[in-house]
Short mmCIF file of C-alpha atoms in Angstrom, two decimals:
data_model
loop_
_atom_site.label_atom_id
_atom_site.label_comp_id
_atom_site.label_asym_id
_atom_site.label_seq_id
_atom_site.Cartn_x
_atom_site.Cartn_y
_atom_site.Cartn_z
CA UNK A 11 -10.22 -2.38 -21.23
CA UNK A 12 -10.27 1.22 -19.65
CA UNK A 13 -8.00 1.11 -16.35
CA UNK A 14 -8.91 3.61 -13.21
CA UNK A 15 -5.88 4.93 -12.03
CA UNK A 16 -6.35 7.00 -7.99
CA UNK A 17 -3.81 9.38 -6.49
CA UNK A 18 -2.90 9.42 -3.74
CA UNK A 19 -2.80 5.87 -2.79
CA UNK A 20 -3.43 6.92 0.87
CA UNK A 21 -3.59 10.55 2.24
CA UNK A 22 -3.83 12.02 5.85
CA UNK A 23 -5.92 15.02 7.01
CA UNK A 24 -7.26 16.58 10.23
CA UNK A 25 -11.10 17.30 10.93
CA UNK A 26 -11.75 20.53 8.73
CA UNK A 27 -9.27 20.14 6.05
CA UNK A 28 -9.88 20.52 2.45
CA UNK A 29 -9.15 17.06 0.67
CA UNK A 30 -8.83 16.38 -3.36
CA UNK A 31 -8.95 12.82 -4.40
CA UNK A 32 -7.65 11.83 -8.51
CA UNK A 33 -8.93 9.58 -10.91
CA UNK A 34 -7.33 9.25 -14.01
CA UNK A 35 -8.85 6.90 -16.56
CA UNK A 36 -6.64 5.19 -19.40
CA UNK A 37 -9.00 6.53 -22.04
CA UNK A 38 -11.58 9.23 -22.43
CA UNK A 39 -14.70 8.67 -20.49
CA UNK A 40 -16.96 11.69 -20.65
CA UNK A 41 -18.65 12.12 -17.78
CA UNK A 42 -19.06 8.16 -16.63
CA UNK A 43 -17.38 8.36 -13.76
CA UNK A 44 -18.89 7.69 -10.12
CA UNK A 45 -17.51 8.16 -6.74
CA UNK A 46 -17.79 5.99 -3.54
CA UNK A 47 -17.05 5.86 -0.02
CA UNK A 48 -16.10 2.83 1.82
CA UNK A 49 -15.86 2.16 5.81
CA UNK A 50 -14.11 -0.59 6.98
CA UNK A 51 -16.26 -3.92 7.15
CA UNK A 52 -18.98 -1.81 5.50
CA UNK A 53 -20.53 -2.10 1.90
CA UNK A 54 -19.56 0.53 -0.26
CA UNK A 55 -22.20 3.66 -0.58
CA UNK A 56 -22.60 6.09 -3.71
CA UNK A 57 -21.18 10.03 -3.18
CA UNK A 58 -21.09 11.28 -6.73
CA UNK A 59 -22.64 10.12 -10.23
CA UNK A 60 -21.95 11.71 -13.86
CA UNK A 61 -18.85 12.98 -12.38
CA UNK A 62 -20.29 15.74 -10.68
CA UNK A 63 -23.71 14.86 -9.29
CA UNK A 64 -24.60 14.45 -5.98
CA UNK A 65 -26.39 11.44 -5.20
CA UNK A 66 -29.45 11.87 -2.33
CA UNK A 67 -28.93 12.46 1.12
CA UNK A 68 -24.64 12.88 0.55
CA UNK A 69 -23.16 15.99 2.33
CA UNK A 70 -22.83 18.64 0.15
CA UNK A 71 -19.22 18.83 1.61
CA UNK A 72 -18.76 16.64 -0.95
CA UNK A 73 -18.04 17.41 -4.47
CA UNK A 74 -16.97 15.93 -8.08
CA UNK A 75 -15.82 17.54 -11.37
CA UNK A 76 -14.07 16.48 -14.50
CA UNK A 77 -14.50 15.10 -17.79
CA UNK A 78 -12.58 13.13 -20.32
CA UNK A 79 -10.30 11.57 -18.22
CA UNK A 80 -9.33 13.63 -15.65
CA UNK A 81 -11.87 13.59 -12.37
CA UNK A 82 -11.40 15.00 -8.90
CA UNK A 83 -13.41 14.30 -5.51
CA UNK A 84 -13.22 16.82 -2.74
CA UNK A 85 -13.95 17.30 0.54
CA UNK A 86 -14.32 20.74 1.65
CA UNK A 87 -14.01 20.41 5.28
CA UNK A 88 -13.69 16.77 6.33
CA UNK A 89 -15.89 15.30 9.33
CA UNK A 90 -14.86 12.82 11.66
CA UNK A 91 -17.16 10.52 9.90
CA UNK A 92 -15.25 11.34 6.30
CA UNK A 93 -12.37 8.78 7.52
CA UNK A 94 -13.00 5.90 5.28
CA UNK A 95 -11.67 4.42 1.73
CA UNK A 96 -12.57 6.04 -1.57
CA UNK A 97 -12.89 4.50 -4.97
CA UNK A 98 -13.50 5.79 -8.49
CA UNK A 99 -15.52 3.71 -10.97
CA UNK A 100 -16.13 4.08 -14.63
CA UNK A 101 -19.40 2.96 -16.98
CA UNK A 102 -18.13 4.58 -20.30
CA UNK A 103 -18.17 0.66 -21.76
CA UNK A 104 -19.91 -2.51 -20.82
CA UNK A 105 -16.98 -3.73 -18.67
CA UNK A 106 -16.97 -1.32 -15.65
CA UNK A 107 -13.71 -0.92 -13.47
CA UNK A 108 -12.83 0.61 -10.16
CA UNK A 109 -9.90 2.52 -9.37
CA UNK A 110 -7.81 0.69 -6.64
CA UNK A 111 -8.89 2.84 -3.72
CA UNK A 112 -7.68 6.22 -1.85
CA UNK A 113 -7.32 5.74 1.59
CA UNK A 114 -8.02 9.15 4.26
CA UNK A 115 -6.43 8.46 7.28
CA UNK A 116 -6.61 10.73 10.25
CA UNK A 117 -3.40 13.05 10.73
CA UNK B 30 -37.18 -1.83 3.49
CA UNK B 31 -34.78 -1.42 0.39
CA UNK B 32 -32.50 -4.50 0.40
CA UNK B 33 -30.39 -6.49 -1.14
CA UNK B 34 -29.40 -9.80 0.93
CA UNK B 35 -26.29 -12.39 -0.30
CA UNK B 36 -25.91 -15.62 1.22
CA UNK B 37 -24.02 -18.80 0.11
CA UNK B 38 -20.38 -18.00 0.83
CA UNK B 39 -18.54 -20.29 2.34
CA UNK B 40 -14.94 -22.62 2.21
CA UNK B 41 -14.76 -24.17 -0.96
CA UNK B 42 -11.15 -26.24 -2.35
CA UNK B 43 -9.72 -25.02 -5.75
CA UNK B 44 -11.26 -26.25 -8.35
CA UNK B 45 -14.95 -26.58 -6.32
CA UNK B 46 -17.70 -25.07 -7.13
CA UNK B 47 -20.18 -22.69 -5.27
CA UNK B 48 -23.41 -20.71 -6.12
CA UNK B 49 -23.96 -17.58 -4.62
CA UNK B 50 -27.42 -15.59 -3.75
CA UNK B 51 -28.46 -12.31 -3.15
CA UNK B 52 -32.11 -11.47 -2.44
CA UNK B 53 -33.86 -8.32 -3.14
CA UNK B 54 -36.69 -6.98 -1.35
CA UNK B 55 -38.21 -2.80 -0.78
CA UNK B 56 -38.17 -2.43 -4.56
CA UNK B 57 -39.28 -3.78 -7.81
CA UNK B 58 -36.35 -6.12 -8.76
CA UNK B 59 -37.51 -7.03 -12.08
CA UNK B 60 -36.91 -3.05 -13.42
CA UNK B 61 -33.29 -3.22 -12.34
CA UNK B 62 -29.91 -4.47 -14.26
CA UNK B 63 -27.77 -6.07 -11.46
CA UNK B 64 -24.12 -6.70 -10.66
CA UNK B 65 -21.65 -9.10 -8.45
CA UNK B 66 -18.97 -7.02 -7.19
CA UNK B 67 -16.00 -8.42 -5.28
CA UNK B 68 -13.27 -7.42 -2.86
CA UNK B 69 -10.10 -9.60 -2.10
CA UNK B 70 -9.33 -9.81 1.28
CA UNK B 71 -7.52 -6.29 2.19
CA UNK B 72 -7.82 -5.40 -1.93
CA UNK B 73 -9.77 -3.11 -3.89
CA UNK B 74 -13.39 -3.60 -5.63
CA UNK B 75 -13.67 -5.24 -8.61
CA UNK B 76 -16.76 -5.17 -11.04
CA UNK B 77 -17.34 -9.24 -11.63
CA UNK B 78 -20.78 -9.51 -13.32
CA UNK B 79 -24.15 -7.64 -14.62
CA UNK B 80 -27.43 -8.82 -15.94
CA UNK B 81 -29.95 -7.39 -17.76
CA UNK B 82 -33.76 -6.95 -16.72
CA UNK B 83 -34.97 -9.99 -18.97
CA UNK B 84 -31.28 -11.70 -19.01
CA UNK B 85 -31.01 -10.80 -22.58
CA UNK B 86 -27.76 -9.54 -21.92
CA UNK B 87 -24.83 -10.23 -19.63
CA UNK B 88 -21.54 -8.99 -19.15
CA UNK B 89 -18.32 -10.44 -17.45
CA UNK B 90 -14.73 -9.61 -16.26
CA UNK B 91 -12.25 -11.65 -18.29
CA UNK B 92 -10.83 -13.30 -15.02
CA UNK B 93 -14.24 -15.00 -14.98
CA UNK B 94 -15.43 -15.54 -18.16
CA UNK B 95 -15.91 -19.15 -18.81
CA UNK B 96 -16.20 -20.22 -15.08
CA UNK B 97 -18.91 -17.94 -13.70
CA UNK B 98 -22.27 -17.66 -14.70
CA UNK B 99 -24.87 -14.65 -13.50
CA UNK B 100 -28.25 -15.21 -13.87
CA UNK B 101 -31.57 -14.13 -11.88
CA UNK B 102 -35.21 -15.24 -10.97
CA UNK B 103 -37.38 -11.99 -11.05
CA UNK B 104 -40.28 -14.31 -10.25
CA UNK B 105 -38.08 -14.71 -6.88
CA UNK B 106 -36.73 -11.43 -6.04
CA UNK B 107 -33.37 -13.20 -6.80
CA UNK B 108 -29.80 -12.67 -8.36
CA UNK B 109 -27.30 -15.31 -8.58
CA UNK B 110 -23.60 -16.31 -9.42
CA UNK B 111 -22.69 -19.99 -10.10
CA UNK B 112 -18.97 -20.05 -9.76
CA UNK B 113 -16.88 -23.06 -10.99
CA UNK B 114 -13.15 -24.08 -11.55
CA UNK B 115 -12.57 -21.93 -8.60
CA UNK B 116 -9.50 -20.48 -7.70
CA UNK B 117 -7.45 -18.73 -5.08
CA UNK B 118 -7.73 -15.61 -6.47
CA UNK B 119 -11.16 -15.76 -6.41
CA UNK B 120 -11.31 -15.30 -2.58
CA UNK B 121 -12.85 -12.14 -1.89
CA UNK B 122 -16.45 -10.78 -0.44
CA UNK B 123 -18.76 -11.04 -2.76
CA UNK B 124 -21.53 -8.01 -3.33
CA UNK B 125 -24.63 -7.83 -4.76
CA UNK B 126 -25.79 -4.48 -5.78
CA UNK B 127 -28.22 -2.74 -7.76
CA UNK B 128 -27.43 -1.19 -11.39
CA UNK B 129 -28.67 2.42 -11.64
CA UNK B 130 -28.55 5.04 -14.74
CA UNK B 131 -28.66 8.29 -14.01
CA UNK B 132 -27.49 11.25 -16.23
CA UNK B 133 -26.48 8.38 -18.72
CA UNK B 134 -23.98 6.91 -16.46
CA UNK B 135 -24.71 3.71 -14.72
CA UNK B 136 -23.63 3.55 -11.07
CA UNK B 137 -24.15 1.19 -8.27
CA UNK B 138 -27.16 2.49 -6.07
CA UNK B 139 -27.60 -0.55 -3.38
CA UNK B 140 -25.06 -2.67 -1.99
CA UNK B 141 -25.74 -5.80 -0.47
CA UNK B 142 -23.93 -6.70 2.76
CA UNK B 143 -21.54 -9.35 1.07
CA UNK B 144 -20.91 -13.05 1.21
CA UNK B 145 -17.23 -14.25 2.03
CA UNK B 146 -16.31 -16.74 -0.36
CA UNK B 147 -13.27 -18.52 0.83
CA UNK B 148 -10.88 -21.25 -1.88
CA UNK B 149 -8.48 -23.28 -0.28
CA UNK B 150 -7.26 -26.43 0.46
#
């Protein structure tokens, strides 16, 4: 099974900082590699597909690259709104995974 | 209005047994795969379950292979997850949410809202 692994764990930021999120998958993944956001007691919402795509109506503040098994989401200049939980998921096999969350906590 | 819609969570004692629904609505249901994904109480997500359009094919964590069974009514607008020999560890919110391909990757498009499934004693 391919394991997601996040860094940091949990990061803080003020409004209008520049943020970079890690994924790092146990294997190489090509490009299968999508990015959410989280809010608490909220369902999960799509930011980034195929690594780098941006899926409709996300912020353009937001942005992914990578491929292989090295992936990055940023955040050029974080929003109020921005402060939330961010996971990494994979669909290179049949058996998807998550990473186990970056959490971007308000300095 | 695009939807998806879970209900049957609930308490349930280890070792119970609970089925879980999620019903779709805003889009056609029967041109989707579909997943169950779950979140432990102050934990990350985990990927539990997917289906195929036609149920040809379905896919499973090990954790719950054996003891959970995904299956859906297209007829129905409907996705479900029977979940036996429960456990502890299966405590979590569960999500239903919609399978999506684009660019070759397959990502989760629609959430549900969730369903708290709760095993204890």
């Amino acid at each position: 099974d391919i394991q997601m692994t996040q860094s940091p764990s949990s990061v803080s930021a003020s409004v209008g900082d520049r943020v970079t999120i890690t994924c790092r998958a146990s294997q190489s993944i090509s490009r299968y590699l999508n990015w959410y956001q989280q809010k608490p007691g909220k369902a999960p919402n799509l930011l980034i597909y195929a690594a780098s795509s941006l899926q409709s109506g996300v912020p353009s503040r937001f942005s992914g690259s990578g491929s292989g098994t090295d992936f990055t989401l940023t955040i050029s200049s974080l929003q109020p709104e921005d402060f939330a939980t961010y996971y990494c998921q994979h669909s290179y096999s049949t058996l998807y995974s998550f990473g186990q969350g970056t959490k971007l906590e308000i300095k | 209005e695009v939807q998806l819609v879970e209900s049957g969570g609930g308490l349930v004692q280890p070792g119970g047994s609970l089925r879980l629904s999620c019903g779709a609505s805003g889009f056609t249901f029967s041109d989707y795969w579909m997943s169950w994904v779950r979140q432990a109480p102050g934990k990350g997500l985990e990927w539990v379950a997917n289906v195929k359009q036609d149920e040809s094919e379905k896919y499973y964590v090990d954790s719950v292979k054996g003891r959970f069974t995904i299956s859906r009514d297209n007829a129905k607008n409907s996705l479900y997850l029977q979940m036996n020999s429960l456990r502890a560890e299966d405590t979590a919110i569960y999500y239903c949410a919609r399978d999506r391909s684009y660019s070759g990757t397959w990502c989760f498009d629609l959430w549900g809202q969730g369903t708290l499934v709760t095993v204890s004693s």
